[in-house]
Tab-separated table of C-alpha atoms in Angstrom:
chain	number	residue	atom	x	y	z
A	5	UNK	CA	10.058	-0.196	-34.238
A	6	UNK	CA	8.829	3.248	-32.570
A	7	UNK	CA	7.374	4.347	-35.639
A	8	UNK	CA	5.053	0.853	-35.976
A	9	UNK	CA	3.078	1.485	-32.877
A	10	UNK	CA	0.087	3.344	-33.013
A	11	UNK	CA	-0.204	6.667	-32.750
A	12	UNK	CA	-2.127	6.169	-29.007
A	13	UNK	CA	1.185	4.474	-27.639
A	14	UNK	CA	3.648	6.538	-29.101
A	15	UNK	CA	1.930	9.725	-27.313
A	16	UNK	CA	2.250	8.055	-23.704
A	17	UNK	CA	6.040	6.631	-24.307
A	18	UNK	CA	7.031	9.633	-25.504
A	19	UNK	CA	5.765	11.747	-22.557
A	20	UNK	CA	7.445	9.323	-20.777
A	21	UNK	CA	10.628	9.211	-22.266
A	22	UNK	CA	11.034	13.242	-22.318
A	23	UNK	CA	10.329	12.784	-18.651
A	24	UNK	CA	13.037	10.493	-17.977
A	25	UNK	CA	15.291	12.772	-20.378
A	26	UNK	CA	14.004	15.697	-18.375
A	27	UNK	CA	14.920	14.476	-14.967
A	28	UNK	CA	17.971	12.305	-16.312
A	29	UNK	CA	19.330	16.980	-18.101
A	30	UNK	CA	17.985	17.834	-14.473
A	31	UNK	CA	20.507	15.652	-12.246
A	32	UNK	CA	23.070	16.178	-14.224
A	33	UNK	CA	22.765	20.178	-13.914
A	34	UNK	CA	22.092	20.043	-10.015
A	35	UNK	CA	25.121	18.118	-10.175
A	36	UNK	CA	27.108	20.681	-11.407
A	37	UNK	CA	25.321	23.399	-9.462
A	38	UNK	CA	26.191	21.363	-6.634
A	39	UNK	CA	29.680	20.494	-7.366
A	40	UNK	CA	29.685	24.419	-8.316
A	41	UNK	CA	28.368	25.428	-4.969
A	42	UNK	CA	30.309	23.031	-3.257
A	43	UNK	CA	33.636	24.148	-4.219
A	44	UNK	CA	32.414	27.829	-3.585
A	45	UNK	CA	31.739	26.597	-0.203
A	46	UNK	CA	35.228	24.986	-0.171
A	47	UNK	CA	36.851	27.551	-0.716
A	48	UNK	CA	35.508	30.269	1.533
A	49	UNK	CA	36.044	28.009	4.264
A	50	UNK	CA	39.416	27.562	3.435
A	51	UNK	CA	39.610	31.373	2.974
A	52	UNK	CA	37.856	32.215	6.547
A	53	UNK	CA	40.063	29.592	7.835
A	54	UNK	CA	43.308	31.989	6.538
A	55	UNK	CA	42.203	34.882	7.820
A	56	UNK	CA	41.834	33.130	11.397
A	57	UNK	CA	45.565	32.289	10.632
A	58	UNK	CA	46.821	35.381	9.614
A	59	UNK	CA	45.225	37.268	12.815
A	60	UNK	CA	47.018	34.159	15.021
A	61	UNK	CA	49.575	33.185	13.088
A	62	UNK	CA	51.359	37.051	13.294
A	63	UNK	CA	52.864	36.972	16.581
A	64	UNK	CA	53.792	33.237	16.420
A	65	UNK	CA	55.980	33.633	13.309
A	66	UNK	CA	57.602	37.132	15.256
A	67	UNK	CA	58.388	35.156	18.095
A	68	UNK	CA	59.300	31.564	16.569
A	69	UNK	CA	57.463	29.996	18.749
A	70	UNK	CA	57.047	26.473	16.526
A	71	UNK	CA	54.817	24.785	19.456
A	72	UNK	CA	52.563	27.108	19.490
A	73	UNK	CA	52.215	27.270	15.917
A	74	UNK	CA	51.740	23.398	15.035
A	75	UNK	CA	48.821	23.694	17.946
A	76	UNK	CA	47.013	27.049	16.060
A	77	UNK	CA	47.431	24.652	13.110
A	78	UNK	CA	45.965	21.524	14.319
A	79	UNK	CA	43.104	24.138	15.244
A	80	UNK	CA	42.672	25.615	11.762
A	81	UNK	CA	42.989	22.467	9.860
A	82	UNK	CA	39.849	20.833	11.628
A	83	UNK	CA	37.618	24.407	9.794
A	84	UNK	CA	38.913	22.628	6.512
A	85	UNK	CA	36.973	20.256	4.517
A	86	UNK	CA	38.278	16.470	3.935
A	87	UNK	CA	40.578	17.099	6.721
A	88	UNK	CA	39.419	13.619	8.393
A	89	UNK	CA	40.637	11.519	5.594
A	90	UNK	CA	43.754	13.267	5.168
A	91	UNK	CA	43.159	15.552	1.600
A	92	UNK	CA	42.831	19.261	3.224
A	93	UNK	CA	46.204	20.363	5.172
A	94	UNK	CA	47.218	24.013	6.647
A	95	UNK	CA	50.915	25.418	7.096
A	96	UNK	CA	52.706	28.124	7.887
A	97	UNK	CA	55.509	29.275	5.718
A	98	UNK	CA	58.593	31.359	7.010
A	99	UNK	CA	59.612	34.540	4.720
A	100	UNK	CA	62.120	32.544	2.877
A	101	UNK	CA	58.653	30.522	1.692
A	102	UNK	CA	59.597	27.259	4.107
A	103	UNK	CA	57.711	25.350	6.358
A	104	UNK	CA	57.630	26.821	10.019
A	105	UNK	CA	54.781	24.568	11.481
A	106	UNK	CA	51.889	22.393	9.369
A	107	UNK	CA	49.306	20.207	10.026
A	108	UNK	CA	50.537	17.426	8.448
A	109	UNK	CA	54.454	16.901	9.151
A	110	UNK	CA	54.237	13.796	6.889
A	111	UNK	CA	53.008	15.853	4.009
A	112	UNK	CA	54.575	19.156	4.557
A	113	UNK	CA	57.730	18.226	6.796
A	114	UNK	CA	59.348	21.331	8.926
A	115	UNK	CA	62.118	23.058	6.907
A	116	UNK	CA	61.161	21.926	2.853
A	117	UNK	CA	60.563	24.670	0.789
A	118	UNK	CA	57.500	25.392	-0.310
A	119	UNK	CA	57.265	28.730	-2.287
A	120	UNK	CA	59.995	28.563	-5.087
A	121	UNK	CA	60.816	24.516	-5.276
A	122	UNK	CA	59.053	21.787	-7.264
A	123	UNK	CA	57.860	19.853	-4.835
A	124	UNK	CA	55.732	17.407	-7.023
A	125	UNK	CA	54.431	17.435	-10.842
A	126	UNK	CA	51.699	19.687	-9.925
A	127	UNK	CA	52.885	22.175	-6.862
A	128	UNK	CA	54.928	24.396	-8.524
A	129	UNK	CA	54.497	28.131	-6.737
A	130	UNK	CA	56.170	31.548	-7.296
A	131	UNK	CA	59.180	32.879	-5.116
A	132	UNK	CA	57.801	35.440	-3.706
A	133	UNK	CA	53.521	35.929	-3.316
A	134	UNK	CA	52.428	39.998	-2.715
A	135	UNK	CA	49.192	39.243	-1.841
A	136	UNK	CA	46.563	36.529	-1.049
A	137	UNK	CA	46.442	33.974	-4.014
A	138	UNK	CA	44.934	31.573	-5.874
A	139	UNK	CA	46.603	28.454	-7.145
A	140	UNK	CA	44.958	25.468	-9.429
A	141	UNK	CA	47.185	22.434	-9.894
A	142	UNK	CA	46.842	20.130	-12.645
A	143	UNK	CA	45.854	17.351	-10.800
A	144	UNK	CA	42.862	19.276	-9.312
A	145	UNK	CA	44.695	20.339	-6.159
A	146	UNK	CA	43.665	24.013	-4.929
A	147	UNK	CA	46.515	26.009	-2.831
A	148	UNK	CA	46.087	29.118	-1.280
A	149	UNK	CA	49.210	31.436	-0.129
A	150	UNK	CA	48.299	33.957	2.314
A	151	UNK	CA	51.392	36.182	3.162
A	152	UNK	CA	51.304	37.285	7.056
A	153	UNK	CA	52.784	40.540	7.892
A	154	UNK	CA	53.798	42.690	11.032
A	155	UNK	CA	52.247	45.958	12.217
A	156	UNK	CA	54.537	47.607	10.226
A	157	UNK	CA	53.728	45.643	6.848
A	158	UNK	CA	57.071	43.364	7.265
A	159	UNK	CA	56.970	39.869	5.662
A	160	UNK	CA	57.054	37.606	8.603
A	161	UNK	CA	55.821	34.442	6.349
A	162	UNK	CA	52.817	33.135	5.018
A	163	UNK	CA	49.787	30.770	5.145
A	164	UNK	CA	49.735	28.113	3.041
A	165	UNK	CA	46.002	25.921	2.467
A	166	UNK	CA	46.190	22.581	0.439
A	167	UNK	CA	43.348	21.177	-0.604
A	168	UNK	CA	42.853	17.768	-2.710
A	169	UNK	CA	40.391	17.315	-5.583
A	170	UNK	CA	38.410	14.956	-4.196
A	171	UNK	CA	37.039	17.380	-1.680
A	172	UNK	CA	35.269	19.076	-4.294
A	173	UNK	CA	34.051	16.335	-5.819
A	174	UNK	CA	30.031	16.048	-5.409
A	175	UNK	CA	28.175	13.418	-3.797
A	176	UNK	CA	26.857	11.929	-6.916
A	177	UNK	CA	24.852	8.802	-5.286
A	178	UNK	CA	23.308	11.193	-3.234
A	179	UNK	CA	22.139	13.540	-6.139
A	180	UNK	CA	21.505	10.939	-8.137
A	181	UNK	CA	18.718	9.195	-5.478
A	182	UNK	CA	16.357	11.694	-5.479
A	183	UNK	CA	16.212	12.185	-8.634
A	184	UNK	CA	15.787	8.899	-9.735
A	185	UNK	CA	13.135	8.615	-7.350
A	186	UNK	CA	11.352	11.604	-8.872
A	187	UNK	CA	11.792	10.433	-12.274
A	188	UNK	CA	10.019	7.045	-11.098
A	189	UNK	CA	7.018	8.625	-9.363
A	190	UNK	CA	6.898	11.479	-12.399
A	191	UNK	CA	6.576	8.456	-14.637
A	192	UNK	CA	4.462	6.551	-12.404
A	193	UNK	CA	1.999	9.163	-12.541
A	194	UNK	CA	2.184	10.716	-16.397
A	195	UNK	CA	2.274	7.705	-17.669
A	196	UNK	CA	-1.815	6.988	-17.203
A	197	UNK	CA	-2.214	10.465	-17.887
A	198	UNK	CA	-0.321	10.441	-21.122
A	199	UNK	CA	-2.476	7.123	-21.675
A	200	UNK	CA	-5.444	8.305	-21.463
A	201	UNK	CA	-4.458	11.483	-23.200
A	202	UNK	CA	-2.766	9.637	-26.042
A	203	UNK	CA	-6.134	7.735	-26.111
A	204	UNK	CA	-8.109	10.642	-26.896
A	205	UNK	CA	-5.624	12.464	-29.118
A	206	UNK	CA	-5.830	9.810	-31.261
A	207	UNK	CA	-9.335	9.136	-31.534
A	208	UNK	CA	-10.037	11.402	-34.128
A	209	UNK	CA	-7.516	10.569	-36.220
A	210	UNK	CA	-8.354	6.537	-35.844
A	211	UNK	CA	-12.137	7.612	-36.548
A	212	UNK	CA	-10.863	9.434	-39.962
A	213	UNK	CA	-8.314	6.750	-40.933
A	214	UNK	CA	-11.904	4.524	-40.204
A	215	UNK	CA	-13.773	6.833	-42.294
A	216	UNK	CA	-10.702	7.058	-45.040
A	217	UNK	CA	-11.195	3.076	-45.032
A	218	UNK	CA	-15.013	2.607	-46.133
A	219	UNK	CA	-15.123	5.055	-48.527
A	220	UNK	CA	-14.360	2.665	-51.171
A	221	UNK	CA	-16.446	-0.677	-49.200
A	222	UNK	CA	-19.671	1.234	-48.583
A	223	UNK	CA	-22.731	1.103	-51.360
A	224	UNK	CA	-24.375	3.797	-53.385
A	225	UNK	CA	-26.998	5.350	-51.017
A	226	UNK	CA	-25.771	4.033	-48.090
A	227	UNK	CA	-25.952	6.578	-44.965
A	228	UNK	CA	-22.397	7.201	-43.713
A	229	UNK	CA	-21.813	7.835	-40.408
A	230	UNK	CA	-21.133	11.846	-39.681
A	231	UNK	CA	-17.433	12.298	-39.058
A	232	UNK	CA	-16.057	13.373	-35.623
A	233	UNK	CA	-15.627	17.046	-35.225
A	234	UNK	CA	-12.526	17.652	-33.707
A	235	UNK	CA	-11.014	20.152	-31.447
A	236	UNK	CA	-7.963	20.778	-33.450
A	237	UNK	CA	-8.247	22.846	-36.571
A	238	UNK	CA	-6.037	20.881	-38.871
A	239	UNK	CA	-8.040	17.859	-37.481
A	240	UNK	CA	-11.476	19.684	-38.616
A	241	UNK	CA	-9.961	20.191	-42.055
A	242	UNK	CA	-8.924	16.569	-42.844
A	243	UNK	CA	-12.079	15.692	-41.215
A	244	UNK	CA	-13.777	18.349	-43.930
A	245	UNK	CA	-12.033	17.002	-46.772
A	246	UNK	CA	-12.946	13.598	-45.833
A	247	UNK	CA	-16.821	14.386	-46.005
A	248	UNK	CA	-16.745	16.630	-48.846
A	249	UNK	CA	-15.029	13.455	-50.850
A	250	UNK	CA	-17.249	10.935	-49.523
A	251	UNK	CA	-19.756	12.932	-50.720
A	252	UNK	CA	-18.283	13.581	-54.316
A	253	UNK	CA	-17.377	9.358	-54.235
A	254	UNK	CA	-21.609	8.808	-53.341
A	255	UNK	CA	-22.307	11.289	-56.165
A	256	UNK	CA	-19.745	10.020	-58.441
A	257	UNK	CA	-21.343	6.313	-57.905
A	258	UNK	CA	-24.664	7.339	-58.000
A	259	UNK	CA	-24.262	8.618	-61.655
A	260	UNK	CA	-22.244	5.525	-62.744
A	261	UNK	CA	-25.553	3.536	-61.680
A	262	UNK	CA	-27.598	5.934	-63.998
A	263	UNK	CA	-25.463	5.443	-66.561
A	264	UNK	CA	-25.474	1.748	-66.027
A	265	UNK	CA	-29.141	1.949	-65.914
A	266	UNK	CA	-29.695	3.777	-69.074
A	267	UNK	CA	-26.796	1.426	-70.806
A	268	UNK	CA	-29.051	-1.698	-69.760
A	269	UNK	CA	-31.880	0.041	-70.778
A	270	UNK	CA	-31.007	0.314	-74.118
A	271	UNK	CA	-28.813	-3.458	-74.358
A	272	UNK	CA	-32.434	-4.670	-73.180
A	273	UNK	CA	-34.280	-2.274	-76.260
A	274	UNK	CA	-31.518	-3.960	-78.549
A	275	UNK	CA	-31.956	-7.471	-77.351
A	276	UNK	CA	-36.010	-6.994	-77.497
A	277	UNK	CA	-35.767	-5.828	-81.127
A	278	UNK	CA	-34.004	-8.843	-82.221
A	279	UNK	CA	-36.065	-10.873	-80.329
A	280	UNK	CA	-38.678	-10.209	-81.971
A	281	UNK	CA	-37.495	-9.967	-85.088
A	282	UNK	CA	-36.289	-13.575	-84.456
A	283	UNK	CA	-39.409	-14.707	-83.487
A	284	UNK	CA	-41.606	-12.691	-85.666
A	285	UNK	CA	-40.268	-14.524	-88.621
A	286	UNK	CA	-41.195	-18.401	-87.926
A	287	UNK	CA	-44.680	-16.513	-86.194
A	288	UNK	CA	-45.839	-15.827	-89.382
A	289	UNK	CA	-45.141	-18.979	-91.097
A	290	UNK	CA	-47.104	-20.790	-88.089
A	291	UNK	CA	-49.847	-18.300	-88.660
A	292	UNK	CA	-50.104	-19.019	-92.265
A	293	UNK	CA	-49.602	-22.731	-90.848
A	294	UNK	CA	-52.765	-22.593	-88.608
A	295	UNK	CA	-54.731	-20.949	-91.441
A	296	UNK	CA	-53.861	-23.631	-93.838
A	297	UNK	CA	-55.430	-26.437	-91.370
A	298	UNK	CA	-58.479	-25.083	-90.814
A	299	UNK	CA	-58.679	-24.491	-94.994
A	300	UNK	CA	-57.461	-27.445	-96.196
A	301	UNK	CA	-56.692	-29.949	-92.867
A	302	UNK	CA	-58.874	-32.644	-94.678
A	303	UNK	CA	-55.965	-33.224	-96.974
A	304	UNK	CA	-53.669	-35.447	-95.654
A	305	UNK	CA	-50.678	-34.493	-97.956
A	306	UNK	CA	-51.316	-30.170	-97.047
A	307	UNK	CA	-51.849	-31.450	-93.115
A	308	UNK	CA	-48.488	-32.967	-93.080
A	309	UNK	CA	-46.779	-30.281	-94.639
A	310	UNK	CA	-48.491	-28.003	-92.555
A	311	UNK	CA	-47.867	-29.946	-89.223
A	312	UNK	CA	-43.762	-30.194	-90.358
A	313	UNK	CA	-44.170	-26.173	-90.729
A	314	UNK	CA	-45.314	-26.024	-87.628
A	315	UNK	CA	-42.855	-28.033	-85.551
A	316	UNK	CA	-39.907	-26.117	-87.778
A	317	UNK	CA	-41.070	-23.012	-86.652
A	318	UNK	CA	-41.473	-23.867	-83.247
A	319	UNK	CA	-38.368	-25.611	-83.073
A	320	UNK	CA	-36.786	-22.114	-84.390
A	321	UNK	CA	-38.480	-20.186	-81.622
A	322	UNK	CA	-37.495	-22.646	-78.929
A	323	UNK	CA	-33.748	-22.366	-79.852
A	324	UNK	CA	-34.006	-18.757	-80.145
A	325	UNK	CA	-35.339	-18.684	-76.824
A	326	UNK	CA	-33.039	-21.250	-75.148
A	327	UNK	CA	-29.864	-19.188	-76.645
A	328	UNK	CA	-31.867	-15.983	-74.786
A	329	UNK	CA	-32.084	-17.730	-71.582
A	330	UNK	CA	-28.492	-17.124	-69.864
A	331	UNK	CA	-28.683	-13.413	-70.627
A	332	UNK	CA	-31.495	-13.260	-69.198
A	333	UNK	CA	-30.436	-14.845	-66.022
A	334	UNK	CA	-34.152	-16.350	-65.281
A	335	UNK	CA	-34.328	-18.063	-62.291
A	336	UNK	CA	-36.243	-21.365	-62.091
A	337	UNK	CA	-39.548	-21.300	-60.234
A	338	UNK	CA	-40.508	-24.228	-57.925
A	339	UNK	CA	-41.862	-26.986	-59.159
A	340	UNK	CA	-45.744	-26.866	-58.700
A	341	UNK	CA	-48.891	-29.779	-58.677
A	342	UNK	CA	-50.255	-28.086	-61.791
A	343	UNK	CA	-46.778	-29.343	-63.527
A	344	UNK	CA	-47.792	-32.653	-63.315
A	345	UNK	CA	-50.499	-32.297	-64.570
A	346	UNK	CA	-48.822	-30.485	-67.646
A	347	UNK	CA	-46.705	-33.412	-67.778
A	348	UNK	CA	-49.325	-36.361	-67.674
A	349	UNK	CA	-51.083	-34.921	-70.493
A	350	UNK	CA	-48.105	-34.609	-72.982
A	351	UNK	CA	-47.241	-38.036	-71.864
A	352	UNK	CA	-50.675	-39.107	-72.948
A	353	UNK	CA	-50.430	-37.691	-76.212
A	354	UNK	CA	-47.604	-38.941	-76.769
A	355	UNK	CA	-48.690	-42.302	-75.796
A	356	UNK	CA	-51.705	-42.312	-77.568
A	357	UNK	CA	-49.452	-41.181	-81.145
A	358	UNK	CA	-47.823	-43.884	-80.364
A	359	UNK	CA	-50.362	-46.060	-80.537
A	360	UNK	CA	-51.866	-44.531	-83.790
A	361	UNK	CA	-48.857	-45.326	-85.202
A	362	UNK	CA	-48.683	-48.593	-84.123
A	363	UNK	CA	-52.077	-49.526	-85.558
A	364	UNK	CA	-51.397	-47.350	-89.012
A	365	UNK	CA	-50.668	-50.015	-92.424
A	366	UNK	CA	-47.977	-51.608	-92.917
């Protein structure tokens, strides 16, 4: 179907269409810039928030003092993304890698193991951690283990961070709105300009299709109308080629109506010659005819002859004549009063032979 409309549609639609392809590759990649950038975010919150831990968390863990330490949690959790709806949580961890004190009791409950068990499918940890690290579950799920030690360097526990996958999910209505909305008004507004542009793109080549078209319709000597002269130089060529073969076409018809010319010409030469030969040959015999009358008319026996010569031969030219008439393709004149007058005097020779007749013996 795209490839049946014209060629001034398809330049608008398209511009249109890469537009909507253009914003449609342009929210998805701010997506993932901001799902990117999000998650960086994320995360160095969640790492500020264990360093506040660490420098706190020290001389709660030396002196077991659990209170304390679920308060300085409930204080640290609320610097951690998607803590309101339950999927960030804090802890910390004794040296043995169990919980001392979290955020969320129900979730991480005082005394489970943390570091070393298999808590679920996806939270399985190391033993022991040296430093601050990293963890990626399967099911999305980052951790972060944070070990806390004294003056002295002493393993007195460690922080634990738990954060769920849909925190770093992005916002995708939100992403998506705006650029929806600029892919509307981009289209609102291209899509008269690509119109009009489309318009005049293809107006050249509708003029040379045009052109292309009455070469073969227009007549020998006909003035054609100049072609357009486009901008584009592969337009200016077709355009080119299209006058120099109208041009050879006019030249090429204008000798095949010479030709024609000459070839009637000589079919009329032809046809003249035996014309005349056809009619020279009973012209004689009437000549000799007429002669003969005025010599010897008296005699009733040469006048009849004569007269019966002169209708045969007449007779011949008329049918040699008649059988000339549709090549010749003459056209009838109008009827005139001097006709009728033609017309009343055969009928009154006729009449009047008639009448000699009539009277003659018998």
């Amino acid at each position: 179907m795209w490839r049946r409309l014209p060629y001034r549609q398809q330049v608008p639609l398209g511009l249109s269409l890469a537009v909507l392809v253009s914003a449609s590759l342009v929210t998805l990649l701010a997506a993932l810039f901001a799902a990117e950038s999000a998650r960086t975010d994320t995360l160095a919150r969640v790492g500020r928030a264990a360093t506040l831990l660490d420098a706190q968390g020290r001389p709660l863990l030396a002196a077991d003092d659990t209170f304390r330490a679920f308060t300085l949690l409930r204080d640290t959790a609320g610097l951690l993304p998607g803590v309101e709806a339950g999927a960030s949580r804090a802890a910390l961890l004794d040296a043995a890698g169990r919980v001392f004190a979290s955020s969320a009791p129900q979730r991480l409950r005082l005394g489970d193991a943390v570091l070393g068990a298999q808590r679920d499918a996806a939270a399985a940890l190391p033993m022991t951690v040296a430093q601050r690290r990293w963890f990626d579950a399967d099911d999305g799920r980052v951790r972060l283990v944070d070990p806390i030690r004294s003056e002295d360097g002493q393993l007195l526990g460690y922080g634990f961070f738990e954060v769920d996958a849909s925190v770093f999910a992005p916002d995708w209505a939100a992403l998506v709105r705006p650029a929806l909305l600029g892919a509307v008004l981009a289209v609102t507004l291209l899509a008269p300009i690509g119109w009009t542009v489309g318009q005049r793109m293809a107006r050249p080549v509708t003029e040379i299709a045009r052109a292309i078209e009455n070469l073969s319709q227009a007549r020998t000597g006909e003035a054609r109308a100049p072609l357009p002269s486009p901008g584009d130089a592969e337009l200016g060529r077709i355009a080119a080629a299209v006058q120099r073969l109208g041009e050879e076409i006019d030249e090429r018809q204008r000798a095949q109506q010479r030709a024609l010319s000459a070839e009637r010409l000589a079919a009329v030469g032809r046809l003249t010659g035996a014309m005349a030969h056809e009619i020279n040959n009973p012209l004689g015999g009437l000549i000799n005819a007429v002669q003969t009358l005025r010599l010897r008319g008296a005699d009733d026996a040469v006048r009849e002859r004569s007269l019966d010569l002169l209708a045969r031969g007449l007779q011949q030219i008329r049918t040699t004549v008649a059988a000339l008439l549709p090549q010749a393709r003459v056209e009838d004149r109008a009827l005139a009063a001097t006709d009728l007058d033609d017309v009343l005097l055969l009928a009154q020779s006729t009449a009047r032979a008639g009448v000699d007749v009539a009277d003659g013996p018998g």
